[in-house]
Coordinates of C-alpha atoms in Angstrom, one line a residue:
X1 CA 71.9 -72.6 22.0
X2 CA 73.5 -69.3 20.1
X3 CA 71.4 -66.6 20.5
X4 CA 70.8 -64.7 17.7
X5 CA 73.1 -62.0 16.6
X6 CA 71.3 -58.1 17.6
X7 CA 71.5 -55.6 14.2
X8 CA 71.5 -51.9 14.9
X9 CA 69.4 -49.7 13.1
X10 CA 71.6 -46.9 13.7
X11 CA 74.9 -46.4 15.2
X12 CA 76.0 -43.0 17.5
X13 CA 80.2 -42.6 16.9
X14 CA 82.1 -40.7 19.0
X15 CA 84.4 -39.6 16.5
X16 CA 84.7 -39.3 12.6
X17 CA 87.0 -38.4 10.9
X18 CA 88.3 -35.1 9.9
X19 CA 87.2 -34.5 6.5
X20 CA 84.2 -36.3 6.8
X21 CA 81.3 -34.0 5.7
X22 CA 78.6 -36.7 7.1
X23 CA 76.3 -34.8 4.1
X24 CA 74.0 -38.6 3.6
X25 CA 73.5 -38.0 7.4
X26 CA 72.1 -34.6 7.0
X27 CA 69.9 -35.3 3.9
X28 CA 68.5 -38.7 6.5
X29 CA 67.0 -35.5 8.8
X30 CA 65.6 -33.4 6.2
X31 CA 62.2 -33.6 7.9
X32 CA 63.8 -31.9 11.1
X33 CA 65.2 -29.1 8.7
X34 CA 61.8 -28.7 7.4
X35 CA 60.6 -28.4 11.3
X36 CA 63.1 -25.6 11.9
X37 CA 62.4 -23.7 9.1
X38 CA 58.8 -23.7 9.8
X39 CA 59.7 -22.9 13.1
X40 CA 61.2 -19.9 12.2
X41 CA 59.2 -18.4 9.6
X42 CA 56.2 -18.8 11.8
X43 CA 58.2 -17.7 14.8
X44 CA 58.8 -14.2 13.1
X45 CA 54.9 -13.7 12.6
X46 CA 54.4 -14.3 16.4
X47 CA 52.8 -11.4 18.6
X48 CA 53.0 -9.3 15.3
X49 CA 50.5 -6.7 14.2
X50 CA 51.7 -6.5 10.9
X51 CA 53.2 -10.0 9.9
X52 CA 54.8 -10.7 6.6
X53 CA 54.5 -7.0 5.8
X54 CA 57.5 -6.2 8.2
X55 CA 59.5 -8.0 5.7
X56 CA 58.4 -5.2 3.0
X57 CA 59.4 -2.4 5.8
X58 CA 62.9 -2.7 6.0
X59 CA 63.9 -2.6 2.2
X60 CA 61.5 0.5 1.5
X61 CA 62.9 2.4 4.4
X62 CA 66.6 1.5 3.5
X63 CA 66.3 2.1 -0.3
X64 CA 64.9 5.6 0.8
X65 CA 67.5 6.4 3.0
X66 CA 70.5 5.4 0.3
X67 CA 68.6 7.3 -2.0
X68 CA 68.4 10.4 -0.2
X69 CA 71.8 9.9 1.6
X70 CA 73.8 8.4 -1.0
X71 CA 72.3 9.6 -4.1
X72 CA 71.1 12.9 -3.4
X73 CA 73.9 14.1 -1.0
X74 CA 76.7 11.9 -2.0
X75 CA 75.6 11.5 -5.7
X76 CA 76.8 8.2 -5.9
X77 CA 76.5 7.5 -9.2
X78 CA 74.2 4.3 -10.4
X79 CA 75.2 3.7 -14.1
X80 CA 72.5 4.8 -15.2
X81 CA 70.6 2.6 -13.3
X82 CA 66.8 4.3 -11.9
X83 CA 68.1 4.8 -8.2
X84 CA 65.2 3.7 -6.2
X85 CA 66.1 0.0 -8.2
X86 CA 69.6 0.4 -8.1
X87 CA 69.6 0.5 -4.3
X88 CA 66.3 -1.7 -3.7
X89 CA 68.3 -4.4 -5.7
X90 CA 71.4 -4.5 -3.4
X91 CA 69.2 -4.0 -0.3
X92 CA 67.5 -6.9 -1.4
X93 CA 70.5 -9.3 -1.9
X94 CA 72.7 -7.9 1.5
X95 CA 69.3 -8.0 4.0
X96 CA 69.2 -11.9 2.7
X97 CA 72.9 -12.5 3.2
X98 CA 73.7 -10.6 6.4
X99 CA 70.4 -12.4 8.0
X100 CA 72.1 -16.1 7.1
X101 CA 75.7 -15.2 8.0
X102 CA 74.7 -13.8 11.4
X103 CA 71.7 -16.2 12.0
X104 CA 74.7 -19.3 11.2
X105 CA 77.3 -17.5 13.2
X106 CA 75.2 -18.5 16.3
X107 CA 74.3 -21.9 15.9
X108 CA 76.5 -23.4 19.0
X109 CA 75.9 -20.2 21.1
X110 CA 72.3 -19.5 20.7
X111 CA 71.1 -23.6 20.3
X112 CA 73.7 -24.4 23.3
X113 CA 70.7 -26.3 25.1
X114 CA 68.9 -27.9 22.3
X115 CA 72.4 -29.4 21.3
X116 CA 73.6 -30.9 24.7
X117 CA 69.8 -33.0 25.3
X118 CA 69.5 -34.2 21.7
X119 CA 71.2 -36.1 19.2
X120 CA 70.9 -34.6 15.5
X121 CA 73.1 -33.3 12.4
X122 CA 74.4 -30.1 13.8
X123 CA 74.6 -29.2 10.2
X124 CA 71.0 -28.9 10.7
X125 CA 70.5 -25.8 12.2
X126 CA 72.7 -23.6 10.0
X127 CA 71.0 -24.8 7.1
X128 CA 67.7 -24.7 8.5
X129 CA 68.6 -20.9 9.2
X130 CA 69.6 -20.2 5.9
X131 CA 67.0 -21.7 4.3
X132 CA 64.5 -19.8 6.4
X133 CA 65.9 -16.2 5.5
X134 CA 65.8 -17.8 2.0
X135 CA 61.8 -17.7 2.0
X136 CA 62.3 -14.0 3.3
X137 CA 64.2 -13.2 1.0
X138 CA 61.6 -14.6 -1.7
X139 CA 59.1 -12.1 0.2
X140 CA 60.9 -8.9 -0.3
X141 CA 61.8 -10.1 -3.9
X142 CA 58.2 -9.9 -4.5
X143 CA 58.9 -6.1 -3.7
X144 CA 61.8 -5.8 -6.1
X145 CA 59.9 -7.3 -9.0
X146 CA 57.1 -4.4 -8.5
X147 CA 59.4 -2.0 -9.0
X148 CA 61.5 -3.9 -11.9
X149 CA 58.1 -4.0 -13.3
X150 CA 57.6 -0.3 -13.7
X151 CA 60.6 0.9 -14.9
X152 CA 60.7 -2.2 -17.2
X153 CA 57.3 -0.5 -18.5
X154 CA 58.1 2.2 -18.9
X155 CA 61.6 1.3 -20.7
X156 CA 64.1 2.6 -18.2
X157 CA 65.6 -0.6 -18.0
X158 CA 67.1 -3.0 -20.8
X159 CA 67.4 -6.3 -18.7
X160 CA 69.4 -9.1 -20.6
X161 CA 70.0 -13.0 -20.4
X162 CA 71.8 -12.7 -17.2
X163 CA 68.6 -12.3 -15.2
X164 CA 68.3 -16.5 -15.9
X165 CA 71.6 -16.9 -13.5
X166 CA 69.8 -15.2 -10.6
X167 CA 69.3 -19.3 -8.8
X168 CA 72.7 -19.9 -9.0
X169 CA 73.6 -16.0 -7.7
X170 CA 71.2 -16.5 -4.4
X171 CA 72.2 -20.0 -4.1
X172 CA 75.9 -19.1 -4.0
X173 CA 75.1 -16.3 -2.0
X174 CA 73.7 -18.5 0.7
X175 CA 76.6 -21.2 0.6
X176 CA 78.6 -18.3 1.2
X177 CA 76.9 -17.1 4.2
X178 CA 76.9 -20.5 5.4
X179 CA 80.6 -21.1 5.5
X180 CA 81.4 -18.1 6.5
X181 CA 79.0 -18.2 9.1
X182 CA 80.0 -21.9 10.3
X183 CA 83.7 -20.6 11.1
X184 CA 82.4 -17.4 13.1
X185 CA 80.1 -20.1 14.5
X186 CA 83.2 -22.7 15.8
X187 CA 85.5 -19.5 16.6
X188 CA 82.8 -17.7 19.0
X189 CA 82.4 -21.3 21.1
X190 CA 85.8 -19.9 22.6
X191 CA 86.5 -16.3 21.8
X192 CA 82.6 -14.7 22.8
X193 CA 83.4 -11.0 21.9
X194 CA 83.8 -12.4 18.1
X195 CA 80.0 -12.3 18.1
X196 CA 79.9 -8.7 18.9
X197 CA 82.8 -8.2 16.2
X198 CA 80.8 -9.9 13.7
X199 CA 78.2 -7.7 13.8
X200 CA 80.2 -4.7 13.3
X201 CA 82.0 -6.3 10.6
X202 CA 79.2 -7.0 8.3
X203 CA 78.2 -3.2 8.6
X204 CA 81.6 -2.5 7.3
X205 CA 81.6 -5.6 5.0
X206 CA 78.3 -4.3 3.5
X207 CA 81.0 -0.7 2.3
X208 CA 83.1 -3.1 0.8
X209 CA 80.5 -4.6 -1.2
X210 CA 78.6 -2.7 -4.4
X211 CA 75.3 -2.5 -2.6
X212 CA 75.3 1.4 -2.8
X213 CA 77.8 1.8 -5.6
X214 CA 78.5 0.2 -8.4
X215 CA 82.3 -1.2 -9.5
X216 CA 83.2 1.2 -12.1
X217 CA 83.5 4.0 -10.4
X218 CA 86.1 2.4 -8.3
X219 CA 89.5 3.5 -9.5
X220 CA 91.6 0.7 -11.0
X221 CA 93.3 -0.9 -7.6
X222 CA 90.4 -0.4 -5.6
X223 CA 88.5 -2.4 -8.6
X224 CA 90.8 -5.3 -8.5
X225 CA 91.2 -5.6 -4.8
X226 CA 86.9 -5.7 -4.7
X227 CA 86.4 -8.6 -7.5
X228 CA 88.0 -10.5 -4.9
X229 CA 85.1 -9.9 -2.8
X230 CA 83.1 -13.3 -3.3
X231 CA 79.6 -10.9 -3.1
X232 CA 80.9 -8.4 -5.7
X233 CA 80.3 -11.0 -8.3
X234 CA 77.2 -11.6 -7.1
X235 CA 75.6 -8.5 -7.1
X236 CA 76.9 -7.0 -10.6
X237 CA 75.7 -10.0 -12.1
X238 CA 72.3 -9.6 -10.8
X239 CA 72.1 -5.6 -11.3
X240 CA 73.9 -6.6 -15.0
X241 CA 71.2 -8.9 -15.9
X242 CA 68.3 -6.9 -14.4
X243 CA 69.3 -3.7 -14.3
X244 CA 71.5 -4.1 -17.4
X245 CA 74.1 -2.0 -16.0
X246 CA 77.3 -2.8 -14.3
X247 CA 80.9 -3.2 -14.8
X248 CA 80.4 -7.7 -14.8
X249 CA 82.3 -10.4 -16.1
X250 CA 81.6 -13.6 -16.1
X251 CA 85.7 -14.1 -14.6
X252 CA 83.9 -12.4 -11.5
X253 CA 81.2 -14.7 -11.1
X254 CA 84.0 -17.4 -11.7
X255 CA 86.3 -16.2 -9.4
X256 CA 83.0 -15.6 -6.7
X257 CA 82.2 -19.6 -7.3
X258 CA 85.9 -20.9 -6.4
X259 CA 86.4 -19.2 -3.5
X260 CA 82.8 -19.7 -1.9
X261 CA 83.4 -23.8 -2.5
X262 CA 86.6 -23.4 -0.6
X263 CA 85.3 -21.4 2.1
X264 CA 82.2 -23.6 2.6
X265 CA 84.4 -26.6 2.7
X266 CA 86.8 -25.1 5.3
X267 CA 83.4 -23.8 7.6
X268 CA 81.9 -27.4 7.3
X269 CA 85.4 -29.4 8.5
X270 CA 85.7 -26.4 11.2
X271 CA 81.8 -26.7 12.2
X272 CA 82.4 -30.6 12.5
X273 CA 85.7 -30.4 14.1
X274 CA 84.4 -27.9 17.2
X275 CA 80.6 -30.1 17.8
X276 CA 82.8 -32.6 19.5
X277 CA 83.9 -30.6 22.5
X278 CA 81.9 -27.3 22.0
X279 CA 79.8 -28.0 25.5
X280 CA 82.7 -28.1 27.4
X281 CA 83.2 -24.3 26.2
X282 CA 80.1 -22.9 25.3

């Protein structure tokens, strides 16, 4: 008598192929991404006499120092801009960014443990972490709108239509951090001192970026060299459209788009190559 053939509910491969981006196997574990971002947000809170209000501290005590340092010293100009939200706005956008990329750029080293006793999406966990610093990010934007609020009052500001792009800018903005931060995270299973290079590099990366100064006042080479920064984009869209200032085109934004895509798709083939054999280095 033939037994009856067995059916698997799921199947564990040892190997797929190159560029497969196994995305339908991430979106299956959606619940566990949920779990990690709660995880997180809760996790910053812990032991804490002040809680979500840290999240306000940073931004107000870095938009005071640009101001005084870069404004008043340096007189950087603004275009125009109110300084206190010239510099609150590109505090705003870099403390969300450099959080992911940084956070993402350790997801073999710093989950090491948690990736050699369980089975899951590795995928996971850099999305996890740059969802998580997205819900910060809404917290300090809270802070932002205060201030956009009274200056909008009182008519030092003449926002326009570009304000309505501002999903798409912090959505690109995170896919960005999250390629980026998948390569840093495959490279530093085998060169460790890349982590500590990292970190200086996105404090130099943030001077290459219009966070304390805007484009124009860039001469010309310097100006075309930064639009091919991916974040330059980025942030004159958002100071153009609530600011309404800025030297933005929508060939910026364009140009921001094309090469985030292609870096995200290079950090997800990397980040699926090196989760085969990262244990044996980490």
């Amino acid at each position: 008598m033939n037994e009856p053939q067995q059916k698997w509910t799921e199947t564990i491969g040892s190997s797929h192929s190159l560029f497969d981006l196994q995305l339908k196997e991430v979106w299956r574990y959606k619940d566990l991404i949920y779990m990690f971002v709660k995880r997180d947000f809760i996790s910053s809170f812990k032991q804490t006499i002040l809680g979500p209000i840290w999240f306000f501290v940073n931004p107000i005590f870095t938009t005071i120092t640009y101001l005084i340092i870069f404004g008043k010293f340096a007189k950087l100009p603004t275009d125009g801009a109110p300084g206190i939200l010239f510099y609150l706005a590109g505090v705003t956008l870099w403390n969300y960014f450099s959080g992911s990329l940084l956070g993402t750029s350790a997801t073999f080293t710093g989950n090491a443990n948690i990736f050699g006793k369980v089975y899951f999406p590795r995928l996971v966990t850099p999305i996890s972490i740059v969802i998580s610093n997205l819900m910060r990010l809404g917290v300090q934007f809270i802070l932002f709108i205060i201030a956009w609020a009274y200056y909008l009052i009182n008519k030092e500001i003449t926002p326009n239509w570009w304000i309505l792009a501002t999903p798409f800018l912090v959505i690109l903005m995170a896919l960005f951090a999250l390629g980026v931060g998948m390569i840093f995270s495959a490279l530093t299973t085998k060169y460790k001192d890349l982590s500590m290079l990292l970190g200086f590099g996105v404090s130099l990366y943030m001077y290459a970026t219009p966070v304390i100064y805007p484009v124009s006042m860039l001469p010309g080479y310097f100006k075309n060299i930064a639009k091919f920064n991916p974040l330059t984009g980025i942030f004159e869209c958002f100071k153009y459209g609530w600011l309404g200032v800025g030297d933005f085109s929508p060939i910026m934004l364009i140009a921001s788009t094309i090469i985030t895509v292609i870096l995200l798709f290079i950090g997800i083939v990397i980040f699926n190559k090196v989760e085969k054999t990262f244990m044996d280095t980490v």
